[in-house]
Amino acid sequence: MAELQALLFDVDGTLADTEKDGHRPAFNMAFEEAGLDWNWDVDLYGKLLAVTGGKERIRFYLEKFNTDFVKPDNFDDFVKGLHAAKTKFYTQLMAEGKIPLRPGVEALINEAKESGMRMAVVTTTTPENVTALLDNTLGKGSESWFEVIAAGDIVPAKKPAPDIYIWALEQMSLTPDQAIAFEDSRNGILSSVAADLKTIVTINDYTKEDDFSDAVLVLDQMGDNTNPFTVLSGDAHGKDYLDLELVKKIHAAN
């Protein structure tokens, strides 16, 4: 097995509980601003997460859950406008400190940075959302800690397609066996595994029932020395929080 060179992080649900507490209310704020009576509650939003990408999620909602809505002639622009407004409100929520990082995330990223481990973000969310999250949790300029920000529409096919992971690896001149991915959802692990990446999963309320049989380790959270994780599947080598030493052991294991 090649030596571990890079950590590839998904964002939504993995670094922070952004779906329930960030994107969902931001969508609702955008709908209200546009004069729409749509409201995505927690349960409905869980169903909409079957589709990755915000613009795609709006389309899916209208195709499956709000079929009576009369689409305007400029439908593509309508969807793009709603999504842009949602991004604005999401950034606002971030700036207000409404969406913290999940337990253990900051510690692992800081340890990786200090040790010189290469890192990248690999996500379907927009680059603006990535910047907002990193700036308002890890601090201004923290985006520079990540060698590559693979985000948004940088590849046409979003997760569960492997394209965005393949693109990130190409930008870093890495082979899949030189990196490990961190995901939280079925679509995410389908994407990473299809790119031949070993993957560690931290579940959340929306994804706890997903099939993660392809993950090398499934945890309830990354955890830290005061807030241990629970192992749901895989071998944590006797550890109770995810640090760089454990990540390297998991990567090296068959």
PDB file of C-alpha atoms in Angstrom:
ATOM      1  CA  MET A   1       0.000   0.000   0.000  1.00  0.00           C
ATOM      2  CA  ALA A   2       1.301   3.455  -0.906  1.00  0.00           C
ATOM      3  CA  GLU A   3       2.047   5.908   1.881  1.00  0.00           C
ATOM      4  CA  LEU A   4      -0.808   8.260   2.760  1.00  0.00           C
ATOM      5  CA  GLN A   5      -0.260  11.655   1.129  1.00  0.00           C
ATOM      6  CA  ALA A   6      -3.603  13.473   1.385  1.00  0.00           C
ATOM      7  CA  LEU A   7      -6.920  13.776   3.222  1.00  0.00           C
ATOM      8  CA  LEU A   8      -9.938  14.512   1.010  1.00  0.00           C
ATOM      9  CA  PHE A   9     -12.864  16.028   2.899  1.00  0.00           C
ATOM     10  CA  ASP A  10     -16.501  16.222   1.908  1.00  0.00           C
ATOM     11  CA  VAL A  11     -18.184  19.294   3.439  1.00  0.00           C
ATOM     12  CA  ASP A  12     -21.943  19.100   4.019  1.00  0.00           C
ATOM     13  CA  GLY A  13     -22.679  16.699   6.844  1.00  0.00           C
ATOM     14  CA  THR A  14     -19.025  15.710   7.200  1.00  0.00           C
ATOM     15  CA  LEU A  15     -17.286  18.874   8.408  1.00  0.00           C
ATOM     16  CA  ALA A  16     -20.478  20.417   9.816  1.00  0.00           C
ATOM     17  CA  ASP A  17     -24.191  19.644  10.047  1.00  0.00           C
ATOM     18  CA  THR A  18     -24.761  22.120   7.266  1.00  0.00           C
ATOM     19  CA  GLU A  19     -27.682  20.358   5.627  1.00  0.00           C
ATOM     20  CA  LYS A  20     -30.222  20.548   8.439  1.00  0.00           C
ATOM     21  CA  ASP A  21     -29.014  23.733  10.125  1.00  0.00           C
ATOM     22  CA  GLY A  22     -27.605  25.664   7.158  1.00  0.00           C
ATOM     23  CA  HIS A  23     -28.737  24.795   3.659  1.00  0.00           C
ATOM     24  CA  ARG A  24     -32.337  23.896   4.606  1.00  0.00           C
ATOM     25  CA  PRO A  25     -33.161  27.174   6.397  1.00  0.00           C
ATOM     26  CA  ALA A  26     -31.236  29.130   3.730  1.00  0.00           C
ATOM     27  CA  PHE A  27     -33.402  27.570   1.021  1.00  0.00           C
ATOM     28  CA  ASN A  28     -36.521  28.539   2.974  1.00  0.00           C
ATOM     29  CA  MET A  29     -35.257  32.111   3.348  1.00  0.00           C
ATOM     30  CA  ALA A  30     -34.663  32.289  -0.410  1.00  0.00           C
ATOM     31  CA  PHE A  31     -38.157  30.970  -1.117  1.00  0.00           C
ATOM     32  CA  GLU A  32     -39.709  33.557   1.193  1.00  0.00           C
ATOM     33  CA  GLU A  33     -37.698  36.361  -0.415  1.00  0.00           C
ATOM     34  CA  ALA A  34     -38.947  35.228  -3.833  1.00  0.00           C
ATOM     35  CA  GLY A  35     -42.567  35.295  -2.630  1.00  0.00           C
ATOM     36  CA  LEU A  36     -42.967  31.511  -2.798  1.00  0.00           C
ATOM     37  CA  ASP A  37     -45.002  29.595  -0.235  1.00  0.00           C
ATOM     38  CA  TRP A  38     -42.608  26.633  -0.271  1.00  0.00           C
ATOM     39  CA  ASN A  39     -41.248  25.340   3.024  1.00  0.00           C
ATOM     40  CA  TRP A  40     -38.780  22.495   3.308  1.00  0.00           C
ATOM     41  CA  ASP A  41     -39.175  20.988   6.768  1.00  0.00           C
ATOM     42  CA  VAL A  42     -36.643  18.573   8.265  1.00  0.00           C
ATOM     43  CA  ASP A  43     -38.441  15.464   7.025  1.00  0.00           C
ATOM     44  CA  LEU A  44     -38.957  16.711   3.466  1.00  0.00           C
ATOM     45  CA  TYR A  45     -35.386  17.915   3.221  1.00  0.00           C
ATOM     46  CA  GLY A  46     -34.195  14.448   4.171  1.00  0.00           C
ATOM     47  CA  LYS A  47     -36.027  13.116   1.111  1.00  0.00           C
ATOM     48  CA  LEU A  48     -34.608  15.848  -1.112  1.00  0.00           C
ATOM     49  CA  LEU A  49     -31.093  14.801  -0.101  1.00  0.00           C
ATOM     50  CA  ALA A  50     -31.493  11.831  -2.440  1.00  0.00           C
ATOM     51  CA  VAL A  51     -30.255  14.330  -5.052  1.00  0.00           C
ATOM     52  CA  THR A  52     -26.918  16.140  -4.788  1.00  0.00           C
ATOM     53  CA  GLY A  53     -26.499  19.799  -5.747  1.00  0.00           C
ATOM     54  CA  GLY A  54     -28.746  22.705  -4.766  1.00  0.00           C
ATOM     55  CA  LYS A  55     -30.077  23.575  -8.224  1.00  0.00           C
ATOM     56  CA  GLU A  56     -30.706  19.888  -8.867  1.00  0.00           C
ATOM     57  CA  ARG A  57     -32.551  19.627  -5.540  1.00  0.00           C
ATOM     58  CA  ILE A  58     -34.930  22.455  -6.509  1.00  0.00           C
ATOM     59  CA  ARG A  59     -35.724  20.685  -9.771  1.00  0.00           C
ATOM     60  CA  PHE A  60     -36.242  17.378  -7.961  1.00  0.00           C
ATOM     61  CA  TYR A  61     -38.622  19.044  -5.507  1.00  0.00           C
ATOM     62  CA  LEU A  62     -40.770  20.385  -8.343  1.00  0.00           C
ATOM     63  CA  GLU A  63     -40.715  17.085 -10.217  1.00  0.00           C
ATOM     64  CA  LYS A  64     -41.661  14.908  -7.230  1.00  0.00           C
ATOM     65  CA  PHE A  65     -43.187  16.980  -4.431  1.00  0.00           C
ATOM     66  CA  ASN A  66     -44.679  20.163  -5.900  1.00  0.00           C
ATOM     67  CA  THR A  67     -45.918  19.056  -9.299  1.00  0.00           C
ATOM     68  CA  ASP A  68     -48.675  21.713  -9.435  1.00  0.00           C
ATOM     69  CA  PHE A  69     -46.185  24.560  -9.609  1.00  0.00           C
ATOM     70  CA  VAL A  70     -46.308  26.309 -12.984  1.00  0.00           C
ATOM     71  CA  LYS A  71     -42.735  26.745 -14.152  1.00  0.00           C
ATOM     72  CA  PRO A  72     -41.885  30.168 -15.574  1.00  0.00           C
ATOM     73  CA  ASP A  73     -40.654  30.465 -19.147  1.00  0.00           C
ATOM     74  CA  ASN A  74     -37.179  31.337 -17.941  1.00  0.00           C
ATOM     75  CA  PHE A  75     -37.077  28.286 -15.665  1.00  0.00           C
ATOM     76  CA  ASP A  76     -33.296  27.793 -15.749  1.00  0.00           C
ATOM     77  CA  ASP A  77     -32.719  31.403 -14.727  1.00  0.00           C
ATOM     78  CA  PHE A  78     -35.429  31.072 -12.077  1.00  0.00           C
ATOM     79  CA  VAL A  79     -33.645  28.082 -10.521  1.00  0.00           C
ATOM     80  CA  LYS A  80     -30.254  29.779 -10.720  1.00  0.00           C
ATOM     81  CA  GLY A  81     -31.676  32.887  -9.046  1.00  0.00           C
ATOM     82  CA  LEU A  82     -33.197  30.911  -6.192  1.00  0.00           C
ATOM     83  CA  HIS A  83     -29.947  29.056  -5.672  1.00  0.00           C
ATOM     84  CA  ALA A  84     -27.915  32.279  -5.687  1.00  0.00           C
ATOM     85  CA  ALA A  85     -30.235  33.757  -3.049  1.00  0.00           C
ATOM     86  CA  LYS A  86     -29.926  30.590  -0.985  1.00  0.00           C
ATOM     87  CA  THR A  87     -26.121  30.867  -1.121  1.00  0.00           C
ATOM     88  CA  LYS A  88     -26.390  34.476   0.093  1.00  0.00           C
ATOM     89  CA  PHE A  89     -28.509  33.464   3.078  1.00  0.00           C
ATOM     90  CA  TYR A  90     -26.293  30.451   3.810  1.00  0.00           C
ATOM     91  CA  THR A  91     -23.249  32.711   3.955  1.00  0.00           C
ATOM     92  CA  GLN A  92     -25.179  35.019   6.297  1.00  0.00           C
ATOM     93  CA  LEU A  93     -25.991  32.129   8.645  1.00  0.00           C
ATOM     94  CA  MET A  94     -22.338  31.119   8.602  1.00  0.00           C
ATOM     95  CA  ALA A  95     -21.186  34.645   9.440  1.00  0.00           C
ATOM     96  CA  GLU A  96     -23.586  34.646  12.399  1.00  0.00           C
ATOM     97  CA  GLY A  97     -21.897  31.509  13.766  1.00  0.00           C
ATOM     98  CA  LYS A  98     -25.024  29.402  13.408  1.00  0.00           C
ATOM     99  CA  ILE A  99     -23.209  26.356  11.962  1.00  0.00           C
ATOM    100  CA  PRO A 100     -20.233  25.027  13.975  1.00  0.00           C
ATOM    101  CA  LEU A 101     -17.868  22.265  12.902  1.00  0.00           C
ATOM    102  CA  ARG A 102     -18.692  18.744  14.044  1.00  0.00           C
ATOM    103  CA  PRO A 103     -16.756  17.297  17.020  1.00  0.00           C
ATOM    104  CA  GLY A 104     -13.162  16.415  16.198  1.00  0.00           C
ATOM    105  CA  VAL A 105     -13.068  18.073  12.783  1.00  0.00           C
ATOM    106  CA  GLU A 106     -11.005  21.101  13.769  1.00  0.00           C
ATOM    107  CA  ALA A 107      -8.538  18.986  15.750  1.00  0.00           C
ATOM    108  CA  LEU A 108      -7.901  16.604  12.845  1.00  0.00           C
ATOM    109  CA  ILE A 109      -7.533  19.385  10.280  1.00  0.00           C
ATOM    110  CA  ASN A 110      -5.162  21.325  12.534  1.00  0.00           C
ATOM    111  CA  GLU A 111      -3.065  18.216  13.179  1.00  0.00           C
ATOM    112  CA  ALA A 112      -2.916  17.454   9.461  1.00  0.00           C
ATOM    113  CA  LYS A 113      -1.886  21.031   8.689  1.00  0.00           C
ATOM    114  CA  GLU A 114       0.817  21.077  11.353  1.00  0.00           C
ATOM    115  CA  SER A 115       2.239  17.743  10.162  1.00  0.00           C
ATOM    116  CA  GLY A 116       2.381  18.848   6.524  1.00  0.00           C
ATOM    117  CA  MET A 117      -0.270  16.403   5.365  1.00  0.00           C
ATOM    118  CA  ARG A 118      -1.842  17.541   2.109  1.00  0.00           C
ATOM    119  CA  MET A 119      -5.587  18.264   2.199  1.00  0.00           C
ATOM    120  CA  ALA A 120      -8.386  18.960  -0.248  1.00  0.00           C
ATOM    121  CA  VAL A 121     -12.096  19.695  -0.176  1.00  0.00           C
ATOM    122  CA  VAL A 122     -14.232  17.531  -2.473  1.00  0.00           C
ATOM    123  CA  THR A 123     -17.891  18.559  -2.453  1.00  0.00           C
ATOM    124  CA  THR A 124     -20.965  19.305  -4.522  1.00  0.00           C
ATOM    125  CA  THR A 125     -21.653  22.533  -2.639  1.00  0.00           C
ATOM    126  CA  THR A 126     -20.568  25.855  -4.148  1.00  0.00           C
ATOM    127  CA  PRO A 127     -17.088  27.342  -3.670  1.00  0.00           C
ATOM    128  CA  GLU A 128     -18.746  30.303  -1.896  1.00  0.00           C
ATOM    129  CA  ASN A 129     -20.277  27.951   0.662  1.00  0.00           C
ATOM    130  CA  VAL A 130     -16.935  26.270   1.268  1.00  0.00           C
ATOM    131  CA  THR A 131     -15.251  29.633   1.849  1.00  0.00           C
ATOM    132  CA  ALA A 132     -18.036  30.735   4.196  1.00  0.00           C
ATOM    133  CA  LEU A 133     -17.755  27.601   6.312  1.00  0.00           C
ATOM    134  CA  LEU A 134     -13.963  27.614   6.553  1.00  0.00           C
ATOM    135  CA  ASP A 135     -13.651  31.367   7.188  1.00  0.00           C
ATOM    136  CA  ASN A 136     -16.233  31.325   9.958  1.00  0.00           C
ATOM    137  CA  THR A 137     -15.042  28.181  11.731  1.00  0.00           C
ATOM    138  CA  LEU A 138     -11.300  27.738  11.148  1.00  0.00           C
ATOM    139  CA  GLY A 139     -10.615  31.432  10.540  1.00  0.00           C
ATOM    140  CA  LYS A 140      -9.958  33.791   7.648  1.00  0.00           C
ATOM    141  CA  GLY A 141      -7.456  32.396   5.202  1.00  0.00           C
ATOM    142  CA  SER A 142      -7.932  28.780   6.288  1.00  0.00           C
ATOM    143  CA  GLU A 143      -9.061  27.887   2.779  1.00  0.00           C
ATOM    144  CA  SER A 144      -5.385  28.125   1.812  1.00  0.00           C
ATOM    145  CA  TRP A 145      -4.664  25.094   3.994  1.00  0.00           C
ATOM    146  CA  PHE A 146      -6.413  23.003   1.342  1.00  0.00           C
ATOM    147  CA  GLU A 147      -4.386  22.414  -1.794  1.00  0.00           C
ATOM    148  CA  VAL A 148      -7.471  21.879  -3.940  1.00  0.00           C
ATOM    149  CA  ILE A 149     -11.078  23.055  -3.546  1.00  0.00           C
ATOM    150  CA  ALA A 150     -13.090  20.736  -5.784  1.00  0.00           C
ATOM    151  CA  ALA A 151     -16.566  22.213  -5.470  1.00  0.00           C
ATOM    152  CA  GLY A 152     -19.828  23.034  -7.213  1.00  0.00           C
ATOM    153  CA  ASP A 153     -20.075  22.690 -10.973  1.00  0.00           C
ATOM    154  CA  ILE A 154     -16.375  22.100 -11.577  1.00  0.00           C
ATOM    155  CA  VAL A 155     -17.339  18.749 -13.120  1.00  0.00           C
ATOM    156  CA  PRO A 156     -20.682  18.165 -14.874  1.00  0.00           C
ATOM    157  CA  ALA A 157     -21.582  14.898 -13.099  1.00  0.00           C
ATOM    158  CA  LYS A 158     -21.986  15.352  -9.347  1.00  0.00           C
ATOM    159  CA  LYS A 159     -21.851  12.722  -6.623  1.00  0.00           C
ATOM    160  CA  PRO A 160     -22.592   9.771  -6.708  1.00  0.00           C
ATOM    161  CA  ALA A 161     -20.489   9.971  -9.880  1.00  0.00           C
ATOM    162  CA  PRO A 162     -16.762   9.682  -9.053  1.00  0.00           C
ATOM    163  CA  ASP A 163     -15.792  12.574 -11.347  1.00  0.00           C
ATOM    164  CA  ILE A 164     -15.100  15.188  -8.680  1.00  0.00           C
ATOM    165  CA  TYR A 165     -12.792  12.879  -6.718  1.00  0.00           C
ATOM    166  CA  ILE A 166     -11.008  11.877  -9.908  1.00  0.00           C
ATOM    167  CA  TRP A 167     -10.602  15.553 -10.792  1.00  0.00           C
ATOM    168  CA  ALA A 168      -9.200  16.394  -7.337  1.00  0.00           C
ATOM    169  CA  LEU A 169      -6.693  13.539  -7.484  1.00  0.00           C
ATOM    170  CA  GLU A 170      -5.584  14.664 -10.933  1.00  0.00           C
ATOM    171  CA  GLN A 171      -5.044  18.232  -9.706  1.00  0.00           C
ATOM    172  CA  MET A 172      -2.884  16.896  -6.875  1.00  0.00           C
ATOM    173  CA  SER A 173      -1.013  14.403  -9.089  1.00  0.00           C
ATOM    174  CA  LEU A 174      -2.043  11.588  -6.755  1.00  0.00           C
ATOM    175  CA  THR A 175      -3.219   8.039  -7.270  1.00  0.00           C
ATOM    176  CA  PRO A 176      -6.225   6.824  -5.251  1.00  0.00           C
ATOM    177  CA  ASP A 177      -4.052   4.651  -2.983  1.00  0.00           C
ATOM    178  CA  GLN A 178      -2.177   7.770  -1.828  1.00  0.00           C
ATOM    179  CA  ALA A 179      -5.277   9.425  -0.336  1.00  0.00           C
ATOM    180  CA  ILE A 180      -8.249   8.740   1.916  1.00  0.00           C
ATOM    181  CA  ALA A 181     -11.725  10.275   1.765  1.00  0.00           C
ATOM    182  CA  PHE A 182     -14.080  11.447   4.511  1.00  0.00           C
ATOM    183  CA  GLU A 183     -17.801  11.230   3.749  1.00  0.00           C
ATOM    184  CA  ASP A 184     -21.174  11.145   5.489  1.00  0.00           C
ATOM    185  CA  SER A 185     -23.726   9.944   2.931  1.00  0.00           C
ATOM    186  CA  ARG A 186     -24.546   7.129   0.543  1.00  0.00           C
ATOM    187  CA  ASN A 187     -24.069   9.352  -2.502  1.00  0.00           C
ATOM    188  CA  GLY A 188     -20.748  10.473  -1.081  1.00  0.00           C
ATOM    189  CA  ILE A 189     -19.326   7.017  -0.519  1.00  0.00           C
ATOM    190  CA  LEU A 190     -20.595   5.809  -3.887  1.00  0.00           C
ATOM    191  CA  SER A 191     -18.566   8.650  -5.389  1.00  0.00           C
ATOM    192  CA  SER A 192     -15.380   8.088  -3.395  1.00  0.00           C
ATOM    193  CA  VAL A 193     -15.369   4.303  -3.686  1.00  0.00           C
ATOM    194  CA  ALA A 194     -15.997   4.521  -7.435  1.00  0.00           C
ATOM    195  CA  ALA A 195     -12.820   6.633  -7.531  1.00  0.00           C
ATOM    196  CA  ASP A 196     -11.034   3.732  -5.730  1.00  0.00           C
ATOM    197  CA  LEU A 197     -10.557   5.671  -2.494  1.00  0.00           C
ATOM    198  CA  LYS A 198     -10.634   4.176   0.954  1.00  0.00           C
ATOM    199  CA  THR A 199     -13.315   6.072   2.844  1.00  0.00           C
ATOM    200  CA  ILE A 200     -14.051   6.893   6.479  1.00  0.00           C
ATOM    201  CA  VAL A 201     -17.687   7.765   7.188  1.00  0.00           C
ATOM    202  CA  THR A 202     -19.126   9.877   9.990  1.00  0.00           C
ATOM    203  CA  ILE A 203     -22.902   9.541   9.946  1.00  0.00           C
ATOM    204  CA  ASN A 204     -25.464  12.215  10.801  1.00  0.00           C
ATOM    205  CA  ASP A 205     -29.200  12.248  11.464  1.00  0.00           C
ATOM    206  CA  TYR A 206     -30.007  12.248   7.751  1.00  0.00           C
ATOM    207  CA  THR A 207     -27.631   9.443   6.791  1.00  0.00           C
ATOM    208  CA  LYS A 208     -27.624   7.077   9.764  1.00  0.00           C
ATOM    209  CA  GLU A 209     -29.699   4.487   7.895  1.00  0.00           C
ATOM    210  CA  ASP A 210     -27.598   4.618   4.693  1.00  0.00           C
ATOM    211  CA  ASP A 211     -25.637   1.634   3.405  1.00  0.00           C
ATOM    212  CA  PHE A 212     -21.966   2.180   4.266  1.00  0.00           C
ATOM    213  CA  SER A 213     -20.774  -1.379   3.752  1.00  0.00           C
ATOM    214  CA  ASP A 214     -18.009  -0.102   1.453  1.00  0.00           C
ATOM    215  CA  ALA A 215     -16.481   2.155   4.123  1.00  0.00           C
ATOM    216  CA  VAL A 216     -13.305   1.122   5.916  1.00  0.00           C
ATOM    217  CA  LEU A 217     -14.606   2.717   9.116  1.00  0.00           C
ATOM    218  CA  VAL A 218     -18.032   4.071  10.104  1.00  0.00           C
ATOM    219  CA  LEU A 219     -18.308   6.373  13.126  1.00  0.00           C
ATOM    220  CA  ASP A 220     -20.989   8.524  14.708  1.00  0.00           C
ATOM    221  CA  GLN A 221     -18.482  11.433  14.687  1.00  0.00           C
ATOM    222  CA  MET A 222     -14.737  12.043  14.480  1.00  0.00           C
ATOM    223  CA  GLY A 223     -14.592  12.672  18.217  1.00  0.00           C
ATOM    224  CA  ASP A 224     -11.833  14.176  20.322  1.00  0.00           C
ATOM    225  CA  ASN A 225     -10.104  13.445  23.621  1.00  0.00           C
ATOM    226  CA  THR A 226     -13.085  14.751  25.607  1.00  0.00           C
ATOM    227  CA  ASN A 227     -15.848  13.513  23.297  1.00  0.00           C
ATOM    228  CA  PRO A 228     -15.139   9.957  22.062  1.00  0.00           C
ATOM    229  CA  PHE A 229     -16.673   8.469  18.945  1.00  0.00           C
ATOM    230  CA  THR A 230     -18.794   5.325  18.711  1.00  0.00           C
ATOM    231  CA  VAL A 231     -17.611   2.752  16.192  1.00  0.00           C
ATOM    232  CA  LEU A 232     -20.486   1.522  14.041  1.00  0.00           C
ATOM    233  CA  SER A 233     -18.401  -0.586  11.663  1.00  0.00           C
ATOM    234  CA  GLY A 234     -14.720  -1.319  11.119  1.00  0.00           C
ATOM    235  CA  ASP A 235     -11.587  -1.410  13.282  1.00  0.00           C
ATOM    236  CA  ALA A 236     -10.601   1.723  15.218  1.00  0.00           C
ATOM    237  CA  HIS A 237      -7.449   0.040  16.556  1.00  0.00           C
ATOM    238  CA  GLY A 238      -8.397   0.706  20.163  1.00  0.00           C
ATOM    239  CA  LYS A 239      -8.696   4.482  19.681  1.00  0.00           C
ATOM    240  CA  ASP A 240     -11.718   6.540  20.695  1.00  0.00           C
ATOM    241  CA  TYR A 241     -11.180   9.624  18.536  1.00  0.00           C
ATOM    242  CA  LEU A 242      -9.939  10.192  15.019  1.00  0.00           C
ATOM    243  CA  ASP A 243      -6.416  11.575  14.850  1.00  0.00           C
ATOM    244  CA  LEU A 244      -3.821  11.426  12.104  1.00  0.00           C
ATOM    245  CA  GLU A 245      -2.155   8.331  13.581  1.00  0.00           C
ATOM    246  CA  LEU A 246      -5.429   6.404  13.396  1.00  0.00           C
ATOM    247  CA  VAL A 247      -6.179   7.664   9.888  1.00  0.00           C
ATOM    248  CA  LYS A 248      -2.766   6.401   8.741  1.00  0.00           C
ATOM    249  CA  LYS A 249      -3.382   2.996  10.352  1.00  0.00           C
ATOM    250  CA  ILE A 250      -6.754   2.699   8.635  1.00  0.00           C
ATOM    251  CA  HIS A 251      -5.259   3.699   5.293  1.00  0.00           C
ATOM    252  CA  ALA A 252      -2.425   1.155   5.645  1.00  0.00           C
ATOM    253  CA  ALA A 253      -4.691  -1.742   6.655  1.00  0.00           C
ATOM    254  CA  ASN A 254      -5.858  -4.258   4.051  1.00  0.00           C
TER     255      ASN A 254
END
